[in-house]
mmCIF file of C-alpha atoms in Angstrom:
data_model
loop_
_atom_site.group_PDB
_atom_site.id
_atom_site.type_symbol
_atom_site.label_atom_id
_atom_site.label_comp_id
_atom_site.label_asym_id
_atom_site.label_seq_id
_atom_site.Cartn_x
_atom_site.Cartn_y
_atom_site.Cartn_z
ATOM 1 C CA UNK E 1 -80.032 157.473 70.663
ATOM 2 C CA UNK E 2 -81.248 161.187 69.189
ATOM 3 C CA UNK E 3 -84.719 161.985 70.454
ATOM 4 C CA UNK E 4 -86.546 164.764 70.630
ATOM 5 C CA UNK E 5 -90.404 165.970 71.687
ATOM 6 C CA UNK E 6 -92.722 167.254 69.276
ATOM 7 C CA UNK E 7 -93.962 170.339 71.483
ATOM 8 C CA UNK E 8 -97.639 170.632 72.878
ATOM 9 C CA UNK E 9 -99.380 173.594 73.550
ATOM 10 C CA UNK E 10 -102.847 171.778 74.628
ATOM 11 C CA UNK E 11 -103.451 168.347 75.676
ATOM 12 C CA UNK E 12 -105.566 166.169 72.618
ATOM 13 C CA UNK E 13 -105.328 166.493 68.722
ATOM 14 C CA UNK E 14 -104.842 167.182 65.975
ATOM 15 C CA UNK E 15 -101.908 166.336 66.082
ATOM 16 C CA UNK E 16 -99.234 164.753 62.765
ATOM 17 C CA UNK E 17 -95.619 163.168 62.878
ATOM 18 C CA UNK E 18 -93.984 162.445 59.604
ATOM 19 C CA UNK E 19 -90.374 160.758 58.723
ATOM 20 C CA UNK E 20 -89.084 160.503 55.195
ATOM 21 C CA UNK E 21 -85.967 157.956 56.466
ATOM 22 C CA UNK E 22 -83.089 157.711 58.588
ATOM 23 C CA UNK E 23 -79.497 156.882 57.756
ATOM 24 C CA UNK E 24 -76.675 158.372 56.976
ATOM 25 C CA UNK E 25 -76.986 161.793 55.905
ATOM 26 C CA UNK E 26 -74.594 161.591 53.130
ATOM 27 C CA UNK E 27 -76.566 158.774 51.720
ATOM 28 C CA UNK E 28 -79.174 160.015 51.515
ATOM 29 C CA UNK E 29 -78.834 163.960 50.223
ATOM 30 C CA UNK E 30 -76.610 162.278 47.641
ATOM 31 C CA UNK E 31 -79.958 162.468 45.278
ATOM 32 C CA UNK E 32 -80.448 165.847 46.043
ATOM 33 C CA UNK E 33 -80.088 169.315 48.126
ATOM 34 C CA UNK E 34 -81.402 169.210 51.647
ATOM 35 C CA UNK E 35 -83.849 172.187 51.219
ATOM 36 C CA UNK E 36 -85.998 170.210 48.448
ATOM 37 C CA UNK E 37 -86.393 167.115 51.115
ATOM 38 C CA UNK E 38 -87.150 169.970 53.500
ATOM 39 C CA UNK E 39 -90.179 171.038 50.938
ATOM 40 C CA UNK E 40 -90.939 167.093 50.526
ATOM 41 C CA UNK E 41 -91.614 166.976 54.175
ATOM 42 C CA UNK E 42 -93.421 170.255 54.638
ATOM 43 C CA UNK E 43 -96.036 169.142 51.495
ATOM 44 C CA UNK E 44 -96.300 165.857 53.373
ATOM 45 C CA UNK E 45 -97.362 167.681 56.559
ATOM 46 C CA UNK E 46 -99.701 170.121 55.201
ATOM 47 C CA UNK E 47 -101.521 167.007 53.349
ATOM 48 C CA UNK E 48 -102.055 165.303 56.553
ATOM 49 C CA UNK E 49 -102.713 169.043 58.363
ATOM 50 C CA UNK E 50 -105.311 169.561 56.087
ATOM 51 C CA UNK E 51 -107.506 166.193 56.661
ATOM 52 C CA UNK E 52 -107.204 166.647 60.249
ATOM 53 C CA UNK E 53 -108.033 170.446 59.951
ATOM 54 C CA UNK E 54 -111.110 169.205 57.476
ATOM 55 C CA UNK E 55 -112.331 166.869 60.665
ATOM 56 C CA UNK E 56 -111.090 163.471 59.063
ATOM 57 C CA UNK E 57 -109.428 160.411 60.696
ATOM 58 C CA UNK E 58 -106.129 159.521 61.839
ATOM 59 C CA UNK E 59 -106.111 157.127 59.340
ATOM 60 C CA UNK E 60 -106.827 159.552 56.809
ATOM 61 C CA UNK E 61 -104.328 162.075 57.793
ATOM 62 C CA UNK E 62 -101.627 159.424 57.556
ATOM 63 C CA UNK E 63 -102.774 158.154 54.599
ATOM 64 C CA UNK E 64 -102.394 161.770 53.160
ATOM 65 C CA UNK E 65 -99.530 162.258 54.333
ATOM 66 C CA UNK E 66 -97.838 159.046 52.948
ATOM 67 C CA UNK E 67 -98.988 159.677 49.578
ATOM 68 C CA UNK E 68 -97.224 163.082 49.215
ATOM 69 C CA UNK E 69 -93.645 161.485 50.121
ATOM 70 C CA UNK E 70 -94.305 158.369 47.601
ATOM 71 C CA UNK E 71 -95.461 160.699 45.121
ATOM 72 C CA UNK E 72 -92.305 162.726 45.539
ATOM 73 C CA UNK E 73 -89.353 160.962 43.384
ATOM 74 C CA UNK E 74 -86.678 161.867 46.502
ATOM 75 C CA UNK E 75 -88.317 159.711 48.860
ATOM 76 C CA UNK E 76 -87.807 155.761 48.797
ATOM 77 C CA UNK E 77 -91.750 155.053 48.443
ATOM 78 C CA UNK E 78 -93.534 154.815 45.179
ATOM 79 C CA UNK E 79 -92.176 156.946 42.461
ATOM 80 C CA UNK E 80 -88.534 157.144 43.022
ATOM 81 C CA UNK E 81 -88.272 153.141 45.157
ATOM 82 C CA UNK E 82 -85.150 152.014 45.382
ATOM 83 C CA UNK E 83 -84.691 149.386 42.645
ATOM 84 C CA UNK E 84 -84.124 145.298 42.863
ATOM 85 C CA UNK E 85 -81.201 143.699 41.983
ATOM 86 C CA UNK E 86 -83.456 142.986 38.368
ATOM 87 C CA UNK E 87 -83.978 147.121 38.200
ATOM 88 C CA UNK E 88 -87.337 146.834 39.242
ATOM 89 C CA UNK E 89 -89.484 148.626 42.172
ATOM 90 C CA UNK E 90 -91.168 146.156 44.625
ATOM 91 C CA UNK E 91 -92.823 148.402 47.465
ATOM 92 C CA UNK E 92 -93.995 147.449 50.889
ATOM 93 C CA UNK E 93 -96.513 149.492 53.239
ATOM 94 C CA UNK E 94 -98.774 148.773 56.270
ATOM 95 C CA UNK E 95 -101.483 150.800 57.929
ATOM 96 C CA UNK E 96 -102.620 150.231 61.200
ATOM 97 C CA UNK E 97 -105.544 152.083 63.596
ATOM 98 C CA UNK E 98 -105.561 152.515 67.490
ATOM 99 C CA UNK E 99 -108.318 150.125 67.590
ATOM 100 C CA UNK E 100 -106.418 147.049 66.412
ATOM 101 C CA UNK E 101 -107.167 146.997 62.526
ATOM 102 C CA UNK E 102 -104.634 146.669 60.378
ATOM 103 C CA UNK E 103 -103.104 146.631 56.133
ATOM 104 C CA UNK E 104 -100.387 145.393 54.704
ATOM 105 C CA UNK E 105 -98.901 144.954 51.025
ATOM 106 C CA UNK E 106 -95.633 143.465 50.006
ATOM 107 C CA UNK E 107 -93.504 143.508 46.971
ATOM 108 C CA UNK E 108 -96.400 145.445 45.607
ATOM 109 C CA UNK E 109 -95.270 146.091 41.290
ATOM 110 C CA UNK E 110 -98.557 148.174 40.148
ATOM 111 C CA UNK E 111 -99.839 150.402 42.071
ATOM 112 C CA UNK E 112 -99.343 154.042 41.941
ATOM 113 C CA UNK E 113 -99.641 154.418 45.944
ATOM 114 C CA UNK E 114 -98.896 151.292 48.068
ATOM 115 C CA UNK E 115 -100.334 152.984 51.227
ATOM 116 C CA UNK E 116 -103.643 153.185 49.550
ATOM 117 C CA UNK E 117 -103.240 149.456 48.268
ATOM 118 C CA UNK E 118 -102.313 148.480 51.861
ATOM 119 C CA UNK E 119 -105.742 150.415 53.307
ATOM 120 C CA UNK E 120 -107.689 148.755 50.723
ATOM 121 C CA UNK E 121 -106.295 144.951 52.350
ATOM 122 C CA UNK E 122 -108.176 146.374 55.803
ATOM 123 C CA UNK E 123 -110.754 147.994 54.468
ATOM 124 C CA UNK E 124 -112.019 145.716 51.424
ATOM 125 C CA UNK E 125 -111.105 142.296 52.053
ATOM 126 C CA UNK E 126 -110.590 139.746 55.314
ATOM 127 C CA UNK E 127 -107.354 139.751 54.665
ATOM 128 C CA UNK E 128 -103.689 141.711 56.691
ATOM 129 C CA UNK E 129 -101.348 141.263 53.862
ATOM 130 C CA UNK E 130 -101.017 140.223 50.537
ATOM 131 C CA UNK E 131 -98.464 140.136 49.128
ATOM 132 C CA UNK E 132 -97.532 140.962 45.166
ATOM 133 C CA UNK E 133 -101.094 142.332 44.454
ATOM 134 C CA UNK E 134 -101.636 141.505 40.537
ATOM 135 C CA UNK E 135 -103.610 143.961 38.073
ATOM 136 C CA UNK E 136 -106.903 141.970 38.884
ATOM 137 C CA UNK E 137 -107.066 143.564 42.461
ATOM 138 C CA UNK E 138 -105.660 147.118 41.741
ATOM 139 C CA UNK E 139 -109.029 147.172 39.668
ATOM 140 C CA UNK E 140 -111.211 145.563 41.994
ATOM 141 C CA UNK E 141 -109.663 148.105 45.194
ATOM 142 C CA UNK E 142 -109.989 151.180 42.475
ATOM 143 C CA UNK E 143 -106.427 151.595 42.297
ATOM 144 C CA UNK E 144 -104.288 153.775 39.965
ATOM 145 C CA UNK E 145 -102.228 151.662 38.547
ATOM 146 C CA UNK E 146 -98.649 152.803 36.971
ATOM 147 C CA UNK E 147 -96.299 151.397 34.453
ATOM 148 C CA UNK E 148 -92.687 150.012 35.715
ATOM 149 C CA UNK E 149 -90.977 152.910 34.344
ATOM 150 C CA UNK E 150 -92.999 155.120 36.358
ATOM 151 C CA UNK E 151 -91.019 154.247 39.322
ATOM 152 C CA UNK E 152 -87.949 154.102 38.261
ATOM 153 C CA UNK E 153 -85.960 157.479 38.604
ATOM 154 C CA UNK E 154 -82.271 158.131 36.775
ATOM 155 C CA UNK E 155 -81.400 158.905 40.933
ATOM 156 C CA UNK E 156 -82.121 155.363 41.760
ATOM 157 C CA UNK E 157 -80.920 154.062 38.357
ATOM 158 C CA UNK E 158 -77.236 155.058 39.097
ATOM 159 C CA UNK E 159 -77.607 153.936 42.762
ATOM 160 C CA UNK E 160 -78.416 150.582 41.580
ATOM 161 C CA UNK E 161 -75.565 150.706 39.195
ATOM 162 C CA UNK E 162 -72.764 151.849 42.075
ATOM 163 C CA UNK E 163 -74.020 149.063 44.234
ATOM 164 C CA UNK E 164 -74.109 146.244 41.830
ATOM 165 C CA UNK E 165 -70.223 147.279 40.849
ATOM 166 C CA UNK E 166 -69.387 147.390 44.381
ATOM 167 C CA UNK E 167 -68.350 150.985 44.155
ATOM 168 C CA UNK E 168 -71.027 151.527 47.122
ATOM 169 C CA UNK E 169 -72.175 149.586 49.374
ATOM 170 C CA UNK E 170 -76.075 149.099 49.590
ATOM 171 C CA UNK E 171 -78.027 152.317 51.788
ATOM 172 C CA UNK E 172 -80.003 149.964 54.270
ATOM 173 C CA UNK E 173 -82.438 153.059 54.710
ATOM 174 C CA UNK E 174 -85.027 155.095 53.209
ATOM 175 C CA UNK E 175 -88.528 154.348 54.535
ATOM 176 C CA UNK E 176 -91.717 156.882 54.866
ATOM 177 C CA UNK E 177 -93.842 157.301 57.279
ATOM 178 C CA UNK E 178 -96.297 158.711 59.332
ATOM 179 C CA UNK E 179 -98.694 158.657 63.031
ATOM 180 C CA UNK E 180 -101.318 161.042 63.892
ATOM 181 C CA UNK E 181 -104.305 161.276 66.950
ATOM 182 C CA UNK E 182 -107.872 163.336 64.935
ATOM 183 C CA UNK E 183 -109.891 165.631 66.630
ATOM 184 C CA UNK E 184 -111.922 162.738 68.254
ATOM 185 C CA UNK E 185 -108.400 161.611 70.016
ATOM 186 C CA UNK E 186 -108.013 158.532 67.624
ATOM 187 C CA UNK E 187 -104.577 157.444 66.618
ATOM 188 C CA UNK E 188 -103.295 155.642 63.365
ATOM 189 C CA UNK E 189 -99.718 155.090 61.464
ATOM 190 C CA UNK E 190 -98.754 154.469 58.554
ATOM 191 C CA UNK E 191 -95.761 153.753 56.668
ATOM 192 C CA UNK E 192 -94.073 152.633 52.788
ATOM 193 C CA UNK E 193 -91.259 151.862 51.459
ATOM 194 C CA UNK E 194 -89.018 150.872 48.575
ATOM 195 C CA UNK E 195 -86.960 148.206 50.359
ATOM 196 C CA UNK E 196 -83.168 148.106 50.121
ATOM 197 C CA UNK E 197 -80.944 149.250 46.561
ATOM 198 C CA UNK E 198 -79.984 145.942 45.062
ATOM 199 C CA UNK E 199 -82.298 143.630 46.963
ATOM 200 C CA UNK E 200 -83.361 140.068 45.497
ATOM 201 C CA UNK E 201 -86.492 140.311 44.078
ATOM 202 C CA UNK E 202 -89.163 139.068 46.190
ATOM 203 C CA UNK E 203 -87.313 140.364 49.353
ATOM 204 C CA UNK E 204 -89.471 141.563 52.331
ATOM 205 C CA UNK E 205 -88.627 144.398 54.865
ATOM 206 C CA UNK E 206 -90.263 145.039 58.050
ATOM 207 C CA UNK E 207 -92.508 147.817 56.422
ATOM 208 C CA UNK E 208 -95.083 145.526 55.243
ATOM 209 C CA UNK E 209 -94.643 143.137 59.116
ATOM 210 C CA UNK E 210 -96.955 144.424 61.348
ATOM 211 C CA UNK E 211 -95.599 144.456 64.644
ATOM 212 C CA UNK E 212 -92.177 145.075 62.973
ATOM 213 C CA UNK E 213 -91.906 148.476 61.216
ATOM 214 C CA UNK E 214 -95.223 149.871 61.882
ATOM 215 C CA UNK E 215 -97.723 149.100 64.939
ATOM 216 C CA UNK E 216 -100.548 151.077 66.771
ATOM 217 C CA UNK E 217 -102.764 150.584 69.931
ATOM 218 C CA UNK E 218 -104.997 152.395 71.757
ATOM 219 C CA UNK E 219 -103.463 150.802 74.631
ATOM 220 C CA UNK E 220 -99.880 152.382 73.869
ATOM 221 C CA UNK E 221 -98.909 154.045 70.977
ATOM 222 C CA UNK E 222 -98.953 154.760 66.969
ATOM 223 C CA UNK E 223 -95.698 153.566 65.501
ATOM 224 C CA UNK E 224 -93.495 153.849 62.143
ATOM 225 C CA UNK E 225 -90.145 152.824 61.998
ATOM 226 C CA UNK E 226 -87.544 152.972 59.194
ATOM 227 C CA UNK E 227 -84.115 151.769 59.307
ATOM 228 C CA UNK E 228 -82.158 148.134 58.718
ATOM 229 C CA UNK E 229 -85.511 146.740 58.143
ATOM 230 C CA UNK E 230 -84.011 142.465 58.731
ATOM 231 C CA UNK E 231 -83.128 144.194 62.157
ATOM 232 C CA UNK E 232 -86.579 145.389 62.672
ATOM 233 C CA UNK E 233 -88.004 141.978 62.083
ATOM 234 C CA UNK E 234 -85.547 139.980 64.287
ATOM 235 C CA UNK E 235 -86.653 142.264 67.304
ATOM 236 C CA UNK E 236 -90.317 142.727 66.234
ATOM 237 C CA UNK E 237 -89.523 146.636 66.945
ATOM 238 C CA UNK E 238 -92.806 148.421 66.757
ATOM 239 C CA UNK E 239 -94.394 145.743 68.673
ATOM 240 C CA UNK E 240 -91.377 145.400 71.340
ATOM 241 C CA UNK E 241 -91.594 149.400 71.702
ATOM 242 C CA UNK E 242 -95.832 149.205 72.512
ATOM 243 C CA UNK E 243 -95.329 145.851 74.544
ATOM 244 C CA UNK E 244 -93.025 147.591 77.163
ATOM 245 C CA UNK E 245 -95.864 150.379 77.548
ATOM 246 C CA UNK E 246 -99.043 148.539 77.855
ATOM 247 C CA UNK E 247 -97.301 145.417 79.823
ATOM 248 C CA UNK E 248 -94.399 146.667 81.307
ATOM 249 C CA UNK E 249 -95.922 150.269 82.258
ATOM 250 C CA UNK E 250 -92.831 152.000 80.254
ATOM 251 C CA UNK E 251 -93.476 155.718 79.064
ATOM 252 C CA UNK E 252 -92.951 156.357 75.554
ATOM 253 C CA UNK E 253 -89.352 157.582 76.356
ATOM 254 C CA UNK E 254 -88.015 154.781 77.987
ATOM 255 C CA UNK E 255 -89.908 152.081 75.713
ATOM 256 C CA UNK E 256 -87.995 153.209 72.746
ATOM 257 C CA UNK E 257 -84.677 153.706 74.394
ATOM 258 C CA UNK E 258 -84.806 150.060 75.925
ATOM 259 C CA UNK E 259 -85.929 148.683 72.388
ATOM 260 C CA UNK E 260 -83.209 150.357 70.720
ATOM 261 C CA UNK E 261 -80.789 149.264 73.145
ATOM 262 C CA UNK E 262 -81.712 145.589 72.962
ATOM 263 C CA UNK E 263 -83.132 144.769 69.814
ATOM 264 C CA UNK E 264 -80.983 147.366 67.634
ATOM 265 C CA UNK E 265 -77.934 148.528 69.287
ATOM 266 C CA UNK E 266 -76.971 144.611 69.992
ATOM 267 C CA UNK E 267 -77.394 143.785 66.044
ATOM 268 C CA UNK E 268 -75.557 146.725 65.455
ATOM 269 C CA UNK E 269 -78.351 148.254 63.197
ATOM 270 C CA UNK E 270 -79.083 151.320 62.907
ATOM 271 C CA UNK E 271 -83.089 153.152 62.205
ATOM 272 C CA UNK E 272 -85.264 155.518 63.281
ATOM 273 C CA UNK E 273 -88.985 155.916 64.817
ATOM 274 C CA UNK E 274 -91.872 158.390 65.310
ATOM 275 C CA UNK E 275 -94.277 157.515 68.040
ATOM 276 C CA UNK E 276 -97.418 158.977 69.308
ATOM 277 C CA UNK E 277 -99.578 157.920 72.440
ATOM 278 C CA UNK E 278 -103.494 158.191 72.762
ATOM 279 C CA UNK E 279 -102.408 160.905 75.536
ATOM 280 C CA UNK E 280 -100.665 162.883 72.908
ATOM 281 C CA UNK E 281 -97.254 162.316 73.547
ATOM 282 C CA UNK E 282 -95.066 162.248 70.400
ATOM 283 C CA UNK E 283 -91.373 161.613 69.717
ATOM 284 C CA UNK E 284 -88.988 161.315 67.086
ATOM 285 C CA UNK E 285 -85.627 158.806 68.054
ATOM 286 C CA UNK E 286 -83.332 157.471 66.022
ATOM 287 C CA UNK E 287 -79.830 156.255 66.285
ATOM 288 C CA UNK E 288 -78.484 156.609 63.112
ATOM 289 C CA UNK E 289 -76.674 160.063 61.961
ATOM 290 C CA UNK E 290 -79.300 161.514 60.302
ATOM 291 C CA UNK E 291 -83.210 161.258 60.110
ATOM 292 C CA UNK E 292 -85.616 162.894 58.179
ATOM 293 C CA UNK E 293 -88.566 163.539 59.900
ATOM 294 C CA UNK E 294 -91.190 166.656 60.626
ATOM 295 C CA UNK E 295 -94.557 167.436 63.140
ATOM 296 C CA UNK E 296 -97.683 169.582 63.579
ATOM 297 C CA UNK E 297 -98.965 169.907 66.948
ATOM 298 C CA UNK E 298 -101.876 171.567 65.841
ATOM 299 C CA UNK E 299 -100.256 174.755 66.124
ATOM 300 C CA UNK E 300 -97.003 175.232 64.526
ATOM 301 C CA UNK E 301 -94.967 172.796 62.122
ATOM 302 C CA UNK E 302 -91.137 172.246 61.825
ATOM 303 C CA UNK E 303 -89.366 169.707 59.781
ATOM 304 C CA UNK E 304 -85.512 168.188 61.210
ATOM 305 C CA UNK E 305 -83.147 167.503 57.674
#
């Protein structure tokens, strides 16, 4: 496993972790060159650096943050999803808040920005997920809602195409993501996704699972994960990574290496994670080759391609 700490200068926030996927790398900068995902990432950061900076939440910050990579066509999250076996975009995305609240949508068609559809499921109804959220409740949550073809990108078009004539085989990556603690020492993740190229339609990945691909406590940690998202789901990942902290009295480290090694490394998948504790430890891990990802510890920012 690849890990590495986001440096600290002083103890407390603000403080931002973002991913944009993990994978191969060839995969992956097959859409494009590496320098524009590095400029993806760094507009991601400065959108959550700039709530935090303005004295908003956690919540907010990864909220922000989100919505710059699924508004970016390079990024598997919103505009520019990977596409269903039908050639249609069906997006997943959670939130979740150090005090136990959570969001989720699923195969979500509509709206323009599933993280803000997924908020909206915590914020404006009793519900944690719904899943294909119709017309009637992208009006009723204020949603912008977007046409089919605003999704789909000529990138993802041809991906579909090369896996559906077996000329490559599916990318089983591409996830967004992002955890953050707020000035008042709050933490929150978030985290969206296109699914997998070619999946049946109505297919659901661990980004919309809480507990799965995204998870936070005050008791251990803010969590997104991207990666072989069935994987994820088998081992309950974000959950299994927070469980060994608060009940098992793991540091951050170690949770995430034993996860890996016995809920990933024994299905022989491969994925990624950022992770932030109410202390203000932060990490990026992954065991796959390559893993997009980026931080501001409240000082300086740097971005990993």
């Amino acid at each position: 496993m690849y890990s590495r700490n986001a440096p600290r200068n002083r103890p407390g926030g603000p403080l931002l972790l973002i991913h944009g996927g993990a994978g191969p790398r060839a995969t992956e900068l097959a859409l494009q060159a590496s320098q524009h995902y590095e400029k993806g990432l760094a507009d991601a950061i400065e959108a959550g650096r700039a709530a935090l900076l303005e004295g908003e939440s956690a919540l907010d910050a990864v909220c922000a943050a989100v919505v710059a990579l699924e508004d970016n066509p390079l990024f598997n999250a919103g505009r520019g999803a990977s596409l269903t076996d039908c050639g249609t975009a069906e997006m997943d995305a959670a939130v979740m808040t150090g005090d136990g609240h959570a969001g989720a949508v699923a195969a979500s068609r509509f709206m323009r920005n599933p993280v803000v559809a997924a908020r909206a499921v915590m914020e404006q109804t009793d519900h944690v997920l719904v899943v294909d959220p119709g017309i009637d409740l992208a009006d009723r949550w204020g949603m912008q809602r977007e046409p089919t073809e605003y999704f789909i990108t000529a990138h993802r078009m041809r991906q579909l195409e090369e896996v559906l004539a077996h000329r490559q085989s599916a990318p089983r990556c591409g996830t967004v993501g992002a955890v953050a603690m707020d000035l008042a020492g709050s933490i929150a993740c978030a985290t969206s996704t296109g699914g997998m190229v070619g999946q049946a339609v109505g297919r659901v990945g661990d980004t919309g699972l809480i507990g799965a691909g995204s998870f936070a406590s005050e008791h251990s940690a803010a969590i997104s994960c991207t990666g072989e998202g069935e994987a994820f789901i088998q081992g309950v990942v974000a959950h299994d990574i927070a469980a060994r902290m608060r009940y098992g009295g793991s540091d951050l480290t170690v949770a995430l290496r034993d996860t890996y090694q016995q809920e990933l490394n024994r299905r022989g998948a491969t994925g990624g994670t950022i992770a932030l504790t109410p202390s203000g430890q932060a990490l990026i891990a992954h065991n796959s080759k390559a893993m997009f990802a980026g931080y501001w510890d409240g000082d300086q920012a740097e971005t990993f391609v």
